[in-house]
PDB file of C-alpha atoms in Angstrom:
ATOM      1  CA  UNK S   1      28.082  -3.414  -1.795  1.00  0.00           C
ATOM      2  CA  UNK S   2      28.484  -3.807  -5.855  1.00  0.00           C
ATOM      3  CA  UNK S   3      26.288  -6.173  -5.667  1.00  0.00           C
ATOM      4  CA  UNK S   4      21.758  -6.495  -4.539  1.00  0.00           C
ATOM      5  CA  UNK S   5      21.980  -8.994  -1.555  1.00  0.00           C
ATOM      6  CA  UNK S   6      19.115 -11.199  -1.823  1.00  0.00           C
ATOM      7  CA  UNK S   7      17.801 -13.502   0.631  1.00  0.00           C
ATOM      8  CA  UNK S   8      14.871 -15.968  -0.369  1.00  0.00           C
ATOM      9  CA  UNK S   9      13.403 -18.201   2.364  1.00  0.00           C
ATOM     10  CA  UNK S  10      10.762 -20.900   3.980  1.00  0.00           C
ATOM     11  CA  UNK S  11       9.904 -22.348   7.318  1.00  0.00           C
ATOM     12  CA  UNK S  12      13.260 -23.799   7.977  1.00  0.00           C
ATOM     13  CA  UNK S  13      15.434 -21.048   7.027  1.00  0.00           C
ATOM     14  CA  UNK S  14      14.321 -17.213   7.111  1.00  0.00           C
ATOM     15  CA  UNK S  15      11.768 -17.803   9.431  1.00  0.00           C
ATOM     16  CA  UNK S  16      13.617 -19.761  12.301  1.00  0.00           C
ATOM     17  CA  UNK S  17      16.268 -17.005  12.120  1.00  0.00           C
ATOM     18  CA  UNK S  18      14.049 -14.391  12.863  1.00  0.00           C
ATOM     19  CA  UNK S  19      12.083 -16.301  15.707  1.00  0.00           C
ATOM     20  CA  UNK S  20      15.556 -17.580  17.409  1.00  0.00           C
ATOM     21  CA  UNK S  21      17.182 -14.376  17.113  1.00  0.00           C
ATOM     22  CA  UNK S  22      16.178 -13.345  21.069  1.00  0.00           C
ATOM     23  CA  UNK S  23      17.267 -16.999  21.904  1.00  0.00           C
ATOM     24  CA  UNK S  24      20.600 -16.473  20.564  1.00  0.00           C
ATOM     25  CA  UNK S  25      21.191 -13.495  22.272  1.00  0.00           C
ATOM     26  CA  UNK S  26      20.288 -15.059  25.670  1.00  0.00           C
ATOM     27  CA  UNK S  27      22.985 -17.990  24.849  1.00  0.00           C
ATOM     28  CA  UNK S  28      25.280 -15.383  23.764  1.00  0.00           C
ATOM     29  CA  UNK S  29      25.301 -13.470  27.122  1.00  0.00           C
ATOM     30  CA  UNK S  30      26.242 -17.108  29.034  1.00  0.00           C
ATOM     31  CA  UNK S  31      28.341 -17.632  26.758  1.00  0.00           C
ATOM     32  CA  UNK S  32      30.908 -15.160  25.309  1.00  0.00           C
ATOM     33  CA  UNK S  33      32.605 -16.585  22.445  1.00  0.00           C
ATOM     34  CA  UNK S  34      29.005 -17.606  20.960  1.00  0.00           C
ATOM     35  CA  UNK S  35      27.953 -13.518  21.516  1.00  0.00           C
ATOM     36  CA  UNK S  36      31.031 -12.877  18.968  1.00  0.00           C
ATOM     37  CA  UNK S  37      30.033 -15.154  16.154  1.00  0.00           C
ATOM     38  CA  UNK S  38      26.311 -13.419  17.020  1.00  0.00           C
ATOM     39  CA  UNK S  39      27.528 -10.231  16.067  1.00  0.00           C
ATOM     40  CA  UNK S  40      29.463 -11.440  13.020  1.00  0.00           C
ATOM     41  CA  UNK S  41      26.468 -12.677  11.746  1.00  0.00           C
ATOM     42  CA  UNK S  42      24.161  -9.737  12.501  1.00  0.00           C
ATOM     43  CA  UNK S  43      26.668  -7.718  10.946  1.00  0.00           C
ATOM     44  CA  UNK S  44      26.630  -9.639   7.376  1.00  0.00           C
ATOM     45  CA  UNK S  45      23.359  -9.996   7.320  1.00  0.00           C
ATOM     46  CA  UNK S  46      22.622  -6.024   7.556  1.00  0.00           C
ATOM     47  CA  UNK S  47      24.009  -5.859   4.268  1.00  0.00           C
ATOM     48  CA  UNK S  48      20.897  -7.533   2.733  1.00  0.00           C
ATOM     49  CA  UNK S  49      19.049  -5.242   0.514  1.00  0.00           C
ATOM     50  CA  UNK S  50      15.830  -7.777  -0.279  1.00  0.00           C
ATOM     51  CA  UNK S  51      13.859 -10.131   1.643  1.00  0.00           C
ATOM     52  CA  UNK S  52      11.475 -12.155   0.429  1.00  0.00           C
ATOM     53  CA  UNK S  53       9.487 -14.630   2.755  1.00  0.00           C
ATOM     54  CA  UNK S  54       6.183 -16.077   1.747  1.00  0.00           C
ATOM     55  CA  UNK S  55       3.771 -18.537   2.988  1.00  0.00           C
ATOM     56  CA  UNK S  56       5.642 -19.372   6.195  1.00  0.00           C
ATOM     57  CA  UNK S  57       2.790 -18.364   8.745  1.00  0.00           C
ATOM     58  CA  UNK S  58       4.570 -15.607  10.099  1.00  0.00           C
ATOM     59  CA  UNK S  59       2.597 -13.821  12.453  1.00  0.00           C
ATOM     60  CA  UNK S  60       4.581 -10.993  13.316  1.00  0.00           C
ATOM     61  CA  UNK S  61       7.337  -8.666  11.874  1.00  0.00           C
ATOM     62  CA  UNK S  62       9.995  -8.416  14.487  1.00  0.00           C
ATOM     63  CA  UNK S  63      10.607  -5.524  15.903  1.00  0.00           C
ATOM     64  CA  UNK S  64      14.801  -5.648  14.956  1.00  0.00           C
ATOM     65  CA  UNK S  65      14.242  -5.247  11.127  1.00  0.00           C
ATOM     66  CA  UNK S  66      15.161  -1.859  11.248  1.00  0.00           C
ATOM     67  CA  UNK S  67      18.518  -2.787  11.891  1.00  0.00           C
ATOM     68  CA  UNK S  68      18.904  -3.909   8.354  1.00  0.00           C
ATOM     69  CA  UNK S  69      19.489  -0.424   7.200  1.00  0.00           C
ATOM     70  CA  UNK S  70      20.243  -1.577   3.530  1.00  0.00           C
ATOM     71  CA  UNK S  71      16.986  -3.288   2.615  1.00  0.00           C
ATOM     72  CA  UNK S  72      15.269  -2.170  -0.437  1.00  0.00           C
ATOM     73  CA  UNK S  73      12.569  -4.519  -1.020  1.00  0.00           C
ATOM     74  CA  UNK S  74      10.691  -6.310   1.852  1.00  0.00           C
ATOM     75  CA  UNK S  75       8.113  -8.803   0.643  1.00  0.00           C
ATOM     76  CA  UNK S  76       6.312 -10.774   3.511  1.00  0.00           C
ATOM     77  CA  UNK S  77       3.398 -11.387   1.475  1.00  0.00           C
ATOM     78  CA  UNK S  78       1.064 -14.327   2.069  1.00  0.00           C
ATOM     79  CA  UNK S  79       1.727 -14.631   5.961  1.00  0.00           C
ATOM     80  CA  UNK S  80      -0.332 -14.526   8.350  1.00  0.00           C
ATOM     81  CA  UNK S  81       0.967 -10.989   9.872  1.00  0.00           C
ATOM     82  CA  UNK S  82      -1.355  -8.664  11.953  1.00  0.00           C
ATOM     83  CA  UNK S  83       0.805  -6.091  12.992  1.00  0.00           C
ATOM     84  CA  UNK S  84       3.356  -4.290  11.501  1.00  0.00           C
ATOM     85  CA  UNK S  85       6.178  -2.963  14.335  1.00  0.00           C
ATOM     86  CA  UNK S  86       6.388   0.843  14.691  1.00  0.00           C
ATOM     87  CA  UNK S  87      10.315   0.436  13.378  1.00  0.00           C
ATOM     88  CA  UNK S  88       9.674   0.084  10.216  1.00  0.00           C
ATOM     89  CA  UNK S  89       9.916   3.731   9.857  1.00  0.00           C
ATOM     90  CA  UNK S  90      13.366   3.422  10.609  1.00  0.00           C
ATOM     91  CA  UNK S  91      14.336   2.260   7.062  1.00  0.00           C
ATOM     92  CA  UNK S  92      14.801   5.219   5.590  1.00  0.00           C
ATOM     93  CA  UNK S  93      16.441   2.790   2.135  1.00  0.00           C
ATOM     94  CA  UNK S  94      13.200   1.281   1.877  1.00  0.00           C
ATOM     95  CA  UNK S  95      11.341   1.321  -1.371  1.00  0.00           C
ATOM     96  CA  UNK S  96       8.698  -1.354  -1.903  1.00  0.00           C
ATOM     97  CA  UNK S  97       6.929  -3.038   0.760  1.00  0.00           C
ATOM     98  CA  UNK S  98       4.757  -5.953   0.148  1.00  0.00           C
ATOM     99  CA  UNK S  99       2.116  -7.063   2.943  1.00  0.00           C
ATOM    100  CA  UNK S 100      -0.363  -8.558   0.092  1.00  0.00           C
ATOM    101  CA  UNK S 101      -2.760 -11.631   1.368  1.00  0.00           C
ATOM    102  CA  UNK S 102      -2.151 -11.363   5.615  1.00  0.00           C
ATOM    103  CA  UNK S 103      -4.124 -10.451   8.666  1.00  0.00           C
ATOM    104  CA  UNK S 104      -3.285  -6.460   9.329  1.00  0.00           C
ATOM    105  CA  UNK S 105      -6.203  -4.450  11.106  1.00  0.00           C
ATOM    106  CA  UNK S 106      -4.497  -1.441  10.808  1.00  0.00           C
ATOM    107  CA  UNK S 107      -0.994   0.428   9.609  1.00  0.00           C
ATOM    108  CA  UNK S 108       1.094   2.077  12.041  1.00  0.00           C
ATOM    109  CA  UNK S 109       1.899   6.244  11.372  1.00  0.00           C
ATOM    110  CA  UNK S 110       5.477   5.453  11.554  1.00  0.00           C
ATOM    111  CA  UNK S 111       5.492   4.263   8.247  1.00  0.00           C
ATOM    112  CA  UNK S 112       5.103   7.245   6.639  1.00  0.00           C
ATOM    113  CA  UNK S 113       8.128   8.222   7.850  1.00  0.00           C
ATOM    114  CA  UNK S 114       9.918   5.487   4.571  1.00  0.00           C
ATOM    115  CA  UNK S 115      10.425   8.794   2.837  1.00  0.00           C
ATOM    116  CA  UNK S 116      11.801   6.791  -0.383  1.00  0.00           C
ATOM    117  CA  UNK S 117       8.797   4.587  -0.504  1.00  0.00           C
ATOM    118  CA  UNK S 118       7.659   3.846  -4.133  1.00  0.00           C
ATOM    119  CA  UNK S 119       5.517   0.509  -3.835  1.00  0.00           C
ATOM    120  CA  UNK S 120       2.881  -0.548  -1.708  1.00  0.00           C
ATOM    121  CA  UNK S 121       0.905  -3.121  -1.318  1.00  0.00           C
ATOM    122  CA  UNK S 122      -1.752  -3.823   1.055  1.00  0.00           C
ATOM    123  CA  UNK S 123      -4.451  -6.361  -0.380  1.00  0.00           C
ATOM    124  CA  UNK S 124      -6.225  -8.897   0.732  1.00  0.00           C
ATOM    125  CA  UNK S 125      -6.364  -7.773   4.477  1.00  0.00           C
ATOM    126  CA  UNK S 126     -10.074  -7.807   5.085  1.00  0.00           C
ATOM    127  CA  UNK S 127      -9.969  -6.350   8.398  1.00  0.00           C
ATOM    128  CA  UNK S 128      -8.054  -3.197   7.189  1.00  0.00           C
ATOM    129  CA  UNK S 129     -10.429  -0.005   6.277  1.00  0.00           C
ATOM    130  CA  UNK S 130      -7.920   3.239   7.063  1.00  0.00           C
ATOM    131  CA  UNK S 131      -4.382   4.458   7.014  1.00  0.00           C
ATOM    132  CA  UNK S 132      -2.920   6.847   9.179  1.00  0.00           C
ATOM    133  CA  UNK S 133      -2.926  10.650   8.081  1.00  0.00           C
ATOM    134  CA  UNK S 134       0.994  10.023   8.129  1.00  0.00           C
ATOM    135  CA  UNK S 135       0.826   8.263   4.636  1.00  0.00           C
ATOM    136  CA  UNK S 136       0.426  11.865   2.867  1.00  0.00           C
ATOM    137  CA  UNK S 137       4.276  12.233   3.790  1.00  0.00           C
ATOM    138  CA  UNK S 138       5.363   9.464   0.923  1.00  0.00           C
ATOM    139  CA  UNK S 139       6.001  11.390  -1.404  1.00  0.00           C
ATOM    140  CA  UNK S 140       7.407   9.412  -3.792  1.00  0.00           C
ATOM    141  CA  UNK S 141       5.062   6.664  -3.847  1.00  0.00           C
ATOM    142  CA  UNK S 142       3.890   5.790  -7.011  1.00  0.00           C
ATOM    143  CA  UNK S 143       2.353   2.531  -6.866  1.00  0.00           C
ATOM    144  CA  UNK S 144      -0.467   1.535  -3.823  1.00  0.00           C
ATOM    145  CA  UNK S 145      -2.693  -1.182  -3.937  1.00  0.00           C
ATOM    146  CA  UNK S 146      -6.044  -1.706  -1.508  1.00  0.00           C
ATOM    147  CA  UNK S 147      -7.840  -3.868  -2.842  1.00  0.00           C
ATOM    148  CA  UNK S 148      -9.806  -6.696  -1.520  1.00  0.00           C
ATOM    149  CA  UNK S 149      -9.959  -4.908   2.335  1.00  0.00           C
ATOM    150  CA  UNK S 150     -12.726  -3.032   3.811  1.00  0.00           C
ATOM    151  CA  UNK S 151     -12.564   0.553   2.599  1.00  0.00           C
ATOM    152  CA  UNK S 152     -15.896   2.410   2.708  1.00  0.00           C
ATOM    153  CA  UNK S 153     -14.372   5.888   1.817  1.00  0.00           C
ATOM    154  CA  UNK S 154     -11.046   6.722   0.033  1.00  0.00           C
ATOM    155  CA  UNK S 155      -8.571   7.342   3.084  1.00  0.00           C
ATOM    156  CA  UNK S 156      -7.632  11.173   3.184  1.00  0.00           C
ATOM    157  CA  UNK S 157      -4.300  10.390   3.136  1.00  0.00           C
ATOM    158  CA  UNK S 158      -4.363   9.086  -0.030  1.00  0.00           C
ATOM    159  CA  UNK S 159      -6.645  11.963  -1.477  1.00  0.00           C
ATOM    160  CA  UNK S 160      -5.773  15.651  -0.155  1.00  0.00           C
ATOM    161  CA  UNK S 161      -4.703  17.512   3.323  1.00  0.00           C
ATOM    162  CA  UNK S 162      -7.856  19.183   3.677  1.00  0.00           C
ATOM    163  CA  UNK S 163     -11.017  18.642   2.334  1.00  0.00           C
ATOM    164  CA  UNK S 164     -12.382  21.981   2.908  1.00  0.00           C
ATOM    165  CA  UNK S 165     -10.241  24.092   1.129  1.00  0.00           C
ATOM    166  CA  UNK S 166     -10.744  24.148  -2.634  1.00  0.00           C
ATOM    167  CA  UNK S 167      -7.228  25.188  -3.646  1.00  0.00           C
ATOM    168  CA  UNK S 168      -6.050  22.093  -1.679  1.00  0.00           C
ATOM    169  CA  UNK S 169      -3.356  19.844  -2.865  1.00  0.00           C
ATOM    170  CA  UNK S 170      -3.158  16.482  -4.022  1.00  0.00           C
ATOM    171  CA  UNK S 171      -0.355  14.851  -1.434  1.00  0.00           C
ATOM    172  CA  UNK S 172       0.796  11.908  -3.242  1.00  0.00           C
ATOM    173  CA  UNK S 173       1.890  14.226  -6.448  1.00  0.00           C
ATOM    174  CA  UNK S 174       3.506  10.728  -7.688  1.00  0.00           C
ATOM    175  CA  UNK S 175       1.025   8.147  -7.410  1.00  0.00           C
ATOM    176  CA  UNK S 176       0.869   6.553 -10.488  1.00  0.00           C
ATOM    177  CA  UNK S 177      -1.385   3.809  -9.851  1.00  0.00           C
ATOM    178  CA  UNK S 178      -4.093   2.953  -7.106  1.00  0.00           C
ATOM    179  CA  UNK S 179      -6.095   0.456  -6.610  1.00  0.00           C
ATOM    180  CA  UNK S 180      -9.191  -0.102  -5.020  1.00  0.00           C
ATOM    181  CA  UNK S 181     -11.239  -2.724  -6.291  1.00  0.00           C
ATOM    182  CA  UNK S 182     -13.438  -4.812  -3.944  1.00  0.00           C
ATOM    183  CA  UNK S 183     -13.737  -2.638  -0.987  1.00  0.00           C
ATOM    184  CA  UNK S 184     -16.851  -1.059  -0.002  1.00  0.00           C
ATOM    185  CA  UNK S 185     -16.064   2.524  -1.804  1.00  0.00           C
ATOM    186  CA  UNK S 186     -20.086   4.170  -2.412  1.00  0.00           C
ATOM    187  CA  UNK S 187     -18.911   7.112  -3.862  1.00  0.00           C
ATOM    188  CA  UNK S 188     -16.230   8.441  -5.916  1.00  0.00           C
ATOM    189  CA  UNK S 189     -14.516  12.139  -4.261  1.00  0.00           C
ATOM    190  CA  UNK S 190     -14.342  14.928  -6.957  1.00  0.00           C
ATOM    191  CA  UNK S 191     -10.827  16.323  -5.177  1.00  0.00           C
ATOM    192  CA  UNK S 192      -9.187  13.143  -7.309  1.00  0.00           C
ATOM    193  CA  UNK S 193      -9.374  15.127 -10.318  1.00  0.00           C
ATOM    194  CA  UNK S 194      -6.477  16.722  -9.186  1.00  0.00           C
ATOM    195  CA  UNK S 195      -4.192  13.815  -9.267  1.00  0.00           C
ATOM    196  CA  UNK S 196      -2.737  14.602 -12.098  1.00  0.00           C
ATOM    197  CA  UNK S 197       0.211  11.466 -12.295  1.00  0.00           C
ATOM    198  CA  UNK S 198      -2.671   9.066 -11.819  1.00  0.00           C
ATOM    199  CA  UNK S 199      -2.486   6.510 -14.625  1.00  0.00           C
ATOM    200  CA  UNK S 200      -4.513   3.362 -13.621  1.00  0.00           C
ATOM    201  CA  UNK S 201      -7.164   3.478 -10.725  1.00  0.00           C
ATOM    202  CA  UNK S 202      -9.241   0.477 -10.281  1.00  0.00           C
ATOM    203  CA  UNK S 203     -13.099   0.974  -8.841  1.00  0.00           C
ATOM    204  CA  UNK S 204     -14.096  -2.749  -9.560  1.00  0.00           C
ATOM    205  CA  UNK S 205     -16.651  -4.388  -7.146  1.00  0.00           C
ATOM    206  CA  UNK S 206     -17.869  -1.643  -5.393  1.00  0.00           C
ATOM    207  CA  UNK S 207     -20.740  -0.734  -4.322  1.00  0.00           C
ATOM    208  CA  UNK S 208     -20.848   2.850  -5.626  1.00  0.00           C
ATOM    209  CA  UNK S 209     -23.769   5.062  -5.735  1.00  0.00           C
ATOM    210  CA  UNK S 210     -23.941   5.985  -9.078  1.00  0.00           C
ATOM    211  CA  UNK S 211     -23.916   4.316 -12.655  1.00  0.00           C
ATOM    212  CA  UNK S 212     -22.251   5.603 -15.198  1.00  0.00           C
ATOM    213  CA  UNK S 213     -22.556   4.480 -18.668  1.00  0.00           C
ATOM    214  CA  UNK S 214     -19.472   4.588 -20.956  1.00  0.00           C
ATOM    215  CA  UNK S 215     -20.211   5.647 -24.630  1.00  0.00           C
ATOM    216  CA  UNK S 216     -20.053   2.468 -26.540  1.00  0.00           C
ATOM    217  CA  UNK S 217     -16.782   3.022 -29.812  1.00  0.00           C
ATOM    218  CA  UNK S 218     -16.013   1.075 -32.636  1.00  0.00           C
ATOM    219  CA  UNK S 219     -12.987  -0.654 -31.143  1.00  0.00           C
ATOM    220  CA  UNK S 220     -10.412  -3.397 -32.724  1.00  0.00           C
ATOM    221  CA  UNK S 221     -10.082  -6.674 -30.506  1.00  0.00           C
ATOM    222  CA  UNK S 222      -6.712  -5.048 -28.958  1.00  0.00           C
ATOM    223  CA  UNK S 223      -8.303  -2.283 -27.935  1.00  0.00           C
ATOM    224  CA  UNK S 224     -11.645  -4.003 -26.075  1.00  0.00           C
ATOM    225  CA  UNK S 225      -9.206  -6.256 -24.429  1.00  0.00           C
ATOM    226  CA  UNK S 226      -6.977  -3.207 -22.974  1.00  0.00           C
ATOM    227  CA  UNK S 227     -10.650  -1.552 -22.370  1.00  0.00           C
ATOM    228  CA  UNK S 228     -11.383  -4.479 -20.334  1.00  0.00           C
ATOM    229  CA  UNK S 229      -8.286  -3.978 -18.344  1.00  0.00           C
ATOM    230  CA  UNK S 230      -9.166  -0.410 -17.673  1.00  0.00           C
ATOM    231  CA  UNK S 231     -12.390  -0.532 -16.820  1.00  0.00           C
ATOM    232  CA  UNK S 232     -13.604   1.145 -13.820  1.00  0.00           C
ATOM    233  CA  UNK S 233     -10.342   3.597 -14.670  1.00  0.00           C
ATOM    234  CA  UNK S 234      -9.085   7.079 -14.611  1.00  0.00           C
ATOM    235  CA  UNK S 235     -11.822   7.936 -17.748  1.00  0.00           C
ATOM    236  CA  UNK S 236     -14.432   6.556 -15.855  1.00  0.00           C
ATOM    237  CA  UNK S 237     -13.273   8.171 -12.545  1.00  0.00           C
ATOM    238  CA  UNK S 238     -13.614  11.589 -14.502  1.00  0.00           C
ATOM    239  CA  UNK S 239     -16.811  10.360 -16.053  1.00  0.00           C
ATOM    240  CA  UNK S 240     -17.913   9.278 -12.488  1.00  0.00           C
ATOM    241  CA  UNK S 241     -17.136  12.652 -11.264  1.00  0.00           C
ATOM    242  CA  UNK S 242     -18.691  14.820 -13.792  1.00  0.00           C
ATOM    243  CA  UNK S 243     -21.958  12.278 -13.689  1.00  0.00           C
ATOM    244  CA  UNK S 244     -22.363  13.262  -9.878  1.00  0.00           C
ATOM    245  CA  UNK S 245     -21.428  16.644 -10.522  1.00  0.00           C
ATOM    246  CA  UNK S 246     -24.646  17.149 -13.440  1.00  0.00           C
ATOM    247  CA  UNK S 247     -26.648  14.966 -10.445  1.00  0.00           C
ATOM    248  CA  UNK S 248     -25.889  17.943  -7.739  1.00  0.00           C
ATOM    249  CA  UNK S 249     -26.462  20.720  -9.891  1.00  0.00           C
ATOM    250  CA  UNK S 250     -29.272  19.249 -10.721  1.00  0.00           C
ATOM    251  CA  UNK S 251     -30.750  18.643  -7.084  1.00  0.00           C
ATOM    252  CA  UNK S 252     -29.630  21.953  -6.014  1.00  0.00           C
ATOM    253  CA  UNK S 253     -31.887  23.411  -9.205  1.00  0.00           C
ATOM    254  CA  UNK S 254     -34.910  21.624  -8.511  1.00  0.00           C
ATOM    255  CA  UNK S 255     -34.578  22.737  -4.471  1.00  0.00           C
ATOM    256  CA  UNK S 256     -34.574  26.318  -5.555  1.00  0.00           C
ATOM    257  CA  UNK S 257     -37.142  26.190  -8.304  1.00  0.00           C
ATOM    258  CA  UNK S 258     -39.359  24.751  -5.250  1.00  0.00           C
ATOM    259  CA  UNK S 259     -38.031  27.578  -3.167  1.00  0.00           C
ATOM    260  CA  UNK S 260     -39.064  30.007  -5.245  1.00  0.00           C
TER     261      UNK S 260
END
């Protein structure tokens, strides 16, 4: 196709084609004419490359997406969705998915199998606090949002392999920008130093252990506003880190000067 397909829909339109589809097909075996107009149809729609449905109540993803092999952009945001179908690492096209403001407990590994995956967004489902150790496979994911869910810790996934070894790798050598404002985050993992594409982490509303006190600059109005927007950022990530660094040194001082 020259062309992006879009397809934009409500309760009447998108939605009732989705939820009929398995109807149809039951018609179209009783009745063979009907099955060939099916298949026309299933055939022009594969060639969409965006779907956008919001605020229809859909609970549920079917399971046949994956058949539309050419879509880009799925947005299903503002739904009420609580699974997504194991399938959906079938679109290999795939590069932003949308499940903002739904009902997901949890992520399926599959996904992290959408090797061309550059957006993500996941806020707003309050019952979701992991992802699957699969997600360290996007590799060209750049953009992730979690906020608003129920994150106490910073999924490994999203961090490194393994913890345990220090020359361990950042995974997600793309991510540009992750955010994780109003979860339940308490601390702030030093191995995030070495995500080195980061350029806008959010830390807003939550409950970490530490406070860290920016130094205070003479700043124009432009530059408090963008200050505003950035804070909780990648400076005061670092400053976060090296804060709880001084702390641990510190601790680990005081236990051997009482050793001694």
């Amino acid at each position: 196709m020259s062309e992006l397909a879009v397809c934009r829909g409500s309760v009447g339109s998108i939605k009732a084609l989705w939820e009929t589809r398995i109807l149809k097909n039951r018609e179209a075996i009783q009745r063979p004419k009907s099955k060939d107009r099916a298949a026309l149809a299933l055939v022009q729609l594969s060639q969409v490359q965006e779907w956008q449905i919001h605020r229809t109540g859909l609970q549920k993803i079917p399971n046949f997406v994956s058949r539309f092999e050419h879509l880009v952009v799925l947005d299903l945001s503002r739904n009420a969705i609580t699974q997504v179908p194991r399938e959906i690492g079938e679109m290999k096209r795939l590069r932003e998915l949308l499940l903002s403001f739904n009902k997901l407990n949890d992520i399926p590994e599959e996904l992290g199998h959408c090797e061309n995956l550059e957006r993500l967004e996941l806020a707003m489902n309050r019952h979701l606090s992991d992802l699957p150790s699969e997600f360290s496979q996007l590799k060209k994911l750049c953009h992730l949002d979690l906020s608003m869910n129920n994150f106490l810790s910073i999924p490994d996934s999203v961090r490194n392999e393994v913890e345990n070894l220090p020359e361990s790798l950042c995974l997600m050598q793309n991510l540009e920008t992750l955010v994780l404002s109003s979860n339940r985050l308490t601390d702030i993992p030093a191995l995030m130093e070495g995500m080195t594409k980061l350029r806008f982490v959010n830390f807003r509303d939550n409950p970490l252990t530490l406070n860290v006190d920016m130094l205070p600059l003479d700043k124009t109005p432009i530059e408090e506003e963008e200050e505003d927007r950035e804070m909780f950022g990648c400076e005061f990530m670092h400053a976060y880190i090296q804060e709880a660094r001084k702390r641990s040194a510190h601790t680990v001082l005081k236990v051997s000067i009482k050793g001694s």
